[in-house]
Amino acid sequence: MEEFYITPTHIKDYLFCPTLFYNKYVKGIIEPKTELMLEGTSEYMRDKGRWMERKTLLRDRRLKVDRMVFAKPLTSKKYRIHGVADTIFWINRKMNVLEIKYGGSPKLFKDHLYQTAAYALMAEEEFKQPAYKLIIFYKKERKWFERRFTAQLRSHLIKIIGEIWKVLEGGVIPEFRPKRMCGSCWYRRFCYPP
Ligand code: SF4
């Protein structure tokens, strides 16, 4: 039987809201794409091949990069995750993971941090070395956030991956917890029936 892998998007969605995750991936209820989402997708498609742009971005940050890989497919057999990392680069042999986000944000969102951490976890398995920094770049506002891939962040990520597998395979239904963003959530109709 073919083995099923999750992606960093599963991690992002689970952190955004476990109930949304359950509706989307267990019940298979998919939100129709809004204009804003379509805009983000087409921006991503246009950007996909822009290797030089990544080089320029890193140079503008005055980073002396020894090596860089772009659009790298990664897999962790250990945690059963698969995905394509935007950019991985090395400075003084230390491995850093860069994720580009097409929206704008004045602060770093937790779900984006852990999504990037998932690429780092896979990169560690692929390149057999520890990941040093996670970098998230919000393209619209040109905001750059850096975090060390600490043991604490790694173990929390592994815990989240375990919870995700329990929902997907263990029949666990996440507890419903109302949130600030419920008001603008498309899945609201399933959480708050009229
Ligand atoms: S309405 Fe709130 S609880 Fe329900 S899926 Fe959306 S964010 Fe999650």
Short mmCIF file of C-alpha atoms and ligand atoms in Angstrom, two decimals:
data_model
loop_
_atom_site.label_atom_id
_atom_site.label_comp_id
_atom_site.label_asym_id
_atom_site.label_seq_id
_atom_site.Cartn_x
_atom_site.Cartn_y
_atom_site.Cartn_z
CA MET A 1 0.00 0.00 0.00
CA GLU A 2 1.28 3.48 -0.88
CA GLU A 3 2.27 5.53 2.12
CA PHE A 4 0.49 8.82 2.70
CA TYR A 5 2.54 11.94 3.50
CA ILE A 6 1.39 15.23 4.95
CA THR A 7 2.77 18.56 3.73
CA PRO A 8 3.84 21.76 5.54
CA THR A 9 0.46 23.20 4.47
CA HIS A 10 -1.25 20.62 6.73
CA ILE A 11 0.87 21.95 9.61
CA LYS A 12 0.02 25.57 8.76
CA ASP A 13 -3.70 24.77 8.59
CA TYR A 14 -3.68 22.75 11.82
CA LEU A 15 -2.00 25.59 13.68
CA PHE A 16 -4.40 28.10 12.22
CA CYS A 17 -7.29 26.05 13.58
CA PRO A 18 -7.55 22.28 14.30
CA THR A 19 -11.30 22.37 13.58
CA LEU A 20 -10.67 23.92 10.16
CA PHE A 21 -8.03 21.22 9.58
CA TYR A 22 -10.53 18.50 10.49
CA ASN A 23 -13.20 19.91 8.17
CA LYS A 24 -10.75 20.25 5.31
CA TYR A 25 -8.69 17.06 5.49
CA VAL A 26 -10.93 14.53 7.27
CA LYS A 27 -14.38 15.61 6.11
CA GLY A 28 -13.04 16.83 2.76
CA ILE A 29 -14.87 20.18 2.85
CA ILE A 30 -12.86 22.55 0.68
CA GLU A 31 -13.33 26.30 0.69
CA PRO A 32 -13.97 27.69 -2.81
CA LYS A 33 -11.11 29.94 -3.90
CA THR A 34 -11.68 33.65 -3.38
CA GLU A 35 -10.22 36.33 -5.65
CA LEU A 36 -7.54 37.05 -3.07
CA MET A 37 -6.53 33.37 -2.92
CA LEU A 38 -6.43 33.17 -6.74
CA GLU A 39 -4.27 36.29 -6.80
CA GLY A 40 -1.85 34.65 -4.33
CA THR A 41 -1.72 31.45 -6.42
CA SER A 42 -1.00 33.27 -9.66
CA GLU A 43 1.68 35.39 -7.93
CA TYR A 44 3.22 32.13 -6.69
CA MET A 45 3.12 30.59 -10.18
CA ARG A 46 4.73 33.68 -11.72
CA ASP A 47 7.40 33.64 -9.01
CA LYS A 48 8.15 29.93 -9.14
CA GLY A 49 11.08 30.16 -11.50
CA ARG A 50 12.72 33.26 -10.12
CA TRP A 51 15.96 31.84 -8.86
CA MET A 52 17.85 35.10 -9.55
CA GLU A 53 15.36 37.03 -7.45
CA ARG A 54 16.26 34.87 -4.43
CA LYS A 55 19.94 35.55 -5.04
CA THR A 56 19.27 39.29 -5.19
CA LEU A 57 17.17 39.17 -2.03
CA LEU A 58 19.96 37.44 -0.10
CA ARG A 59 22.58 39.80 -1.52
CA ASP A 60 20.44 42.82 -0.53
CA ARG A 61 20.43 41.44 3.02
CA ARG A 62 24.25 41.42 2.77
CA LEU A 63 24.36 37.68 3.28
CA LYS A 64 27.43 35.90 1.92
CA VAL A 65 25.91 32.67 0.77
CA ASP A 66 28.20 29.67 0.06
CA ARG A 67 25.53 27.60 -1.63
CA MET A 68 21.84 27.88 -2.42
CA VAL A 69 19.17 25.44 -3.63
CA PHE A 70 15.82 26.60 -4.90
CA ALA A 71 12.43 24.82 -5.23
CA LYS A 72 13.89 21.74 -3.58
CA PRO A 73 11.57 18.73 -3.12
CA LEU A 74 12.08 17.35 0.39
CA THR A 75 10.81 14.30 2.23
CA SER A 76 11.02 13.13 5.80
CA LYS A 77 10.40 9.39 5.94
CA LYS A 78 10.63 9.55 9.71
CA TYR A 79 7.75 12.00 10.14
CA ARG A 80 6.01 11.29 6.81
CA ILE A 81 6.09 14.83 5.44
CA HIS A 82 6.74 15.89 1.90
CA GLY A 83 6.95 19.32 0.29
CA VAL A 84 8.93 21.65 -1.96
CA ALA A 85 11.07 24.13 -0.02
CA ASP A 86 11.39 27.58 -1.54
CA THR A 87 15.07 28.22 -0.79
CA ILE A 88 17.75 26.59 1.32
CA PHE A 89 21.09 28.33 1.64
CA TRP A 90 24.32 27.81 3.52
CA ILE A 91 26.48 30.43 5.22
CA ASN A 92 29.70 29.18 6.81
CA ARG A 93 28.31 25.67 6.28
CA LYS A 94 25.25 26.44 8.40
CA MET A 95 21.98 25.50 6.73
CA ASN A 96 19.16 28.09 6.63
CA VAL A 97 15.63 27.70 5.33
CA LEU A 98 13.88 30.59 3.60
CA GLU A 99 10.13 30.68 2.93
CA ILE A 100 8.56 33.44 0.83
CA LYS A 101 5.02 34.52 1.63
CA TYR A 102 3.06 36.49 -0.91
CA GLY A 103 0.77 38.36 1.44
CA GLY A 104 1.87 41.10 3.76
CA SER A 105 2.13 41.00 7.51
CA PRO A 106 3.66 43.34 10.08
CA LYS A 107 4.28 40.38 12.41
CA LEU A 108 5.37 36.79 12.06
CA PHE A 109 2.45 34.35 12.14
CA LYS A 110 2.95 31.20 14.21
CA ASP A 111 1.50 28.97 11.47
CA HIS A 112 4.00 30.36 8.95
CA LEU A 113 6.87 29.81 11.39
CA TYR A 114 5.96 26.15 11.92
CA GLN A 115 5.33 25.61 8.23
CA THR A 116 8.91 26.79 7.61
CA ALA A 117 10.12 24.65 10.52
CA ALA A 118 8.61 21.62 8.75
CA TYR A 119 10.82 22.35 5.73
CA ALA A 120 13.78 22.59 8.10
CA LEU A 121 12.95 19.22 9.65
CA MET A 122 12.83 17.63 6.19
CA ALA A 123 16.02 19.43 5.11
CA GLU A 124 17.83 18.01 8.16
CA GLU A 125 16.91 14.50 7.06
CA GLU A 126 17.76 15.21 3.41
CA PHE A 127 21.10 16.96 3.94
CA LYS A 128 22.02 15.15 7.17
CA GLN A 129 22.92 18.28 9.08
CA PRO A 130 21.11 20.50 11.59
CA ALA A 131 19.12 23.46 10.30
CA TYR A 132 20.32 26.73 11.79
CA LYS A 133 17.84 29.50 10.99
CA LEU A 134 14.30 29.77 9.69
CA ILE A 135 13.55 32.87 7.64
CA ILE A 136 10.14 34.06 6.54
CA PHE A 137 9.94 36.88 4.02
CA TYR A 138 6.61 38.66 3.46
CA LYS A 139 7.00 39.88 -0.07
CA LYS A 140 4.26 42.49 -0.18
CA GLU A 141 5.62 44.45 2.79
CA ARG A 142 9.21 43.29 2.34
CA LYS A 143 9.32 42.15 5.97
CA TRP A 144 12.03 39.68 6.96
CA PHE A 145 11.76 37.52 10.10
CA GLU A 146 14.45 35.18 11.41
CA ARG A 147 14.23 32.55 14.14
CA ARG A 148 16.74 29.94 15.28
CA PHE A 149 15.56 26.35 14.75
CA THR A 150 15.94 25.54 18.43
CA ALA A 151 15.51 22.14 20.09
CA GLN A 152 12.36 23.52 21.72
CA LEU A 153 10.85 24.61 18.39
CA ARG A 154 11.78 21.26 16.84
CA SER A 155 10.19 19.23 19.65
CA HIS A 156 7.03 21.33 19.56
CA LEU A 157 6.81 20.81 15.81
CA ILE A 158 7.20 17.04 16.25
CA LYS A 159 4.42 17.11 18.85
CA ILE A 160 2.14 18.98 16.38
CA ILE A 161 2.93 16.44 13.64
CA GLY A 162 1.97 13.66 16.08
CA GLU A 163 -1.35 15.40 16.81
CA ILE A 164 -2.01 15.77 13.08
CA TRP A 165 -1.49 12.06 12.48
CA LYS A 166 -3.84 11.27 15.37
CA VAL A 167 -6.54 13.35 13.68
CA LEU A 168 -5.87 11.86 10.25
CA GLU A 169 -5.42 8.23 11.26
CA GLY A 170 -6.37 7.89 14.90
CA GLY A 171 -9.94 9.08 14.63
CA VAL A 172 -9.32 11.98 17.04
CA ILE A 173 -11.74 14.90 16.57
CA PRO A 174 -10.18 18.20 17.66
CA GLU A 175 -12.02 20.01 20.42
CA PHE A 176 -13.96 23.02 19.11
CA ARG A 177 -12.55 26.27 20.48
CA PRO A 178 -13.97 29.62 19.32
CA LYS A 179 -11.35 32.05 18.08
CA ARG A 180 -10.92 35.69 17.14
CA MET A 181 -10.74 34.80 13.45
CA CYS A 182 -14.00 32.78 13.48
CA GLY A 183 -15.89 35.87 12.30
CA SER A 184 -14.11 35.91 8.94
CA CYS A 185 -13.67 32.14 8.55
CA TRP A 186 -15.43 30.44 5.63
CA TYR A 187 -15.86 27.25 7.77
CA ARG A 188 -17.93 29.23 10.26
CA ARG A 189 -21.17 27.78 8.79
CA PHE A 190 -20.09 24.30 10.03
CA CYS A 191 -18.97 25.48 13.49
CA TYR A 192 -21.87 27.85 14.18
CA PRO A 193 -24.94 26.39 12.46
CA PRO A 194 -27.74 28.97 12.11
S1 SF4 B 1 -15.10 29.13 12.46
FE1 SF4 B 1 -13.48 29.30 13.98
S2 SF4 B 1 -13.38 27.28 14.99
FE2 SF4 B 1 -14.54 27.05 13.07
S3 SF4 B 1 -13.02 26.41 11.57
FE3 SF4 B 1 -13.15 28.64 11.43
S4 SF4 B 1 -11.58 29.43 12.80
FE4 SF4 B 1 -11.90 27.28 13.30
#
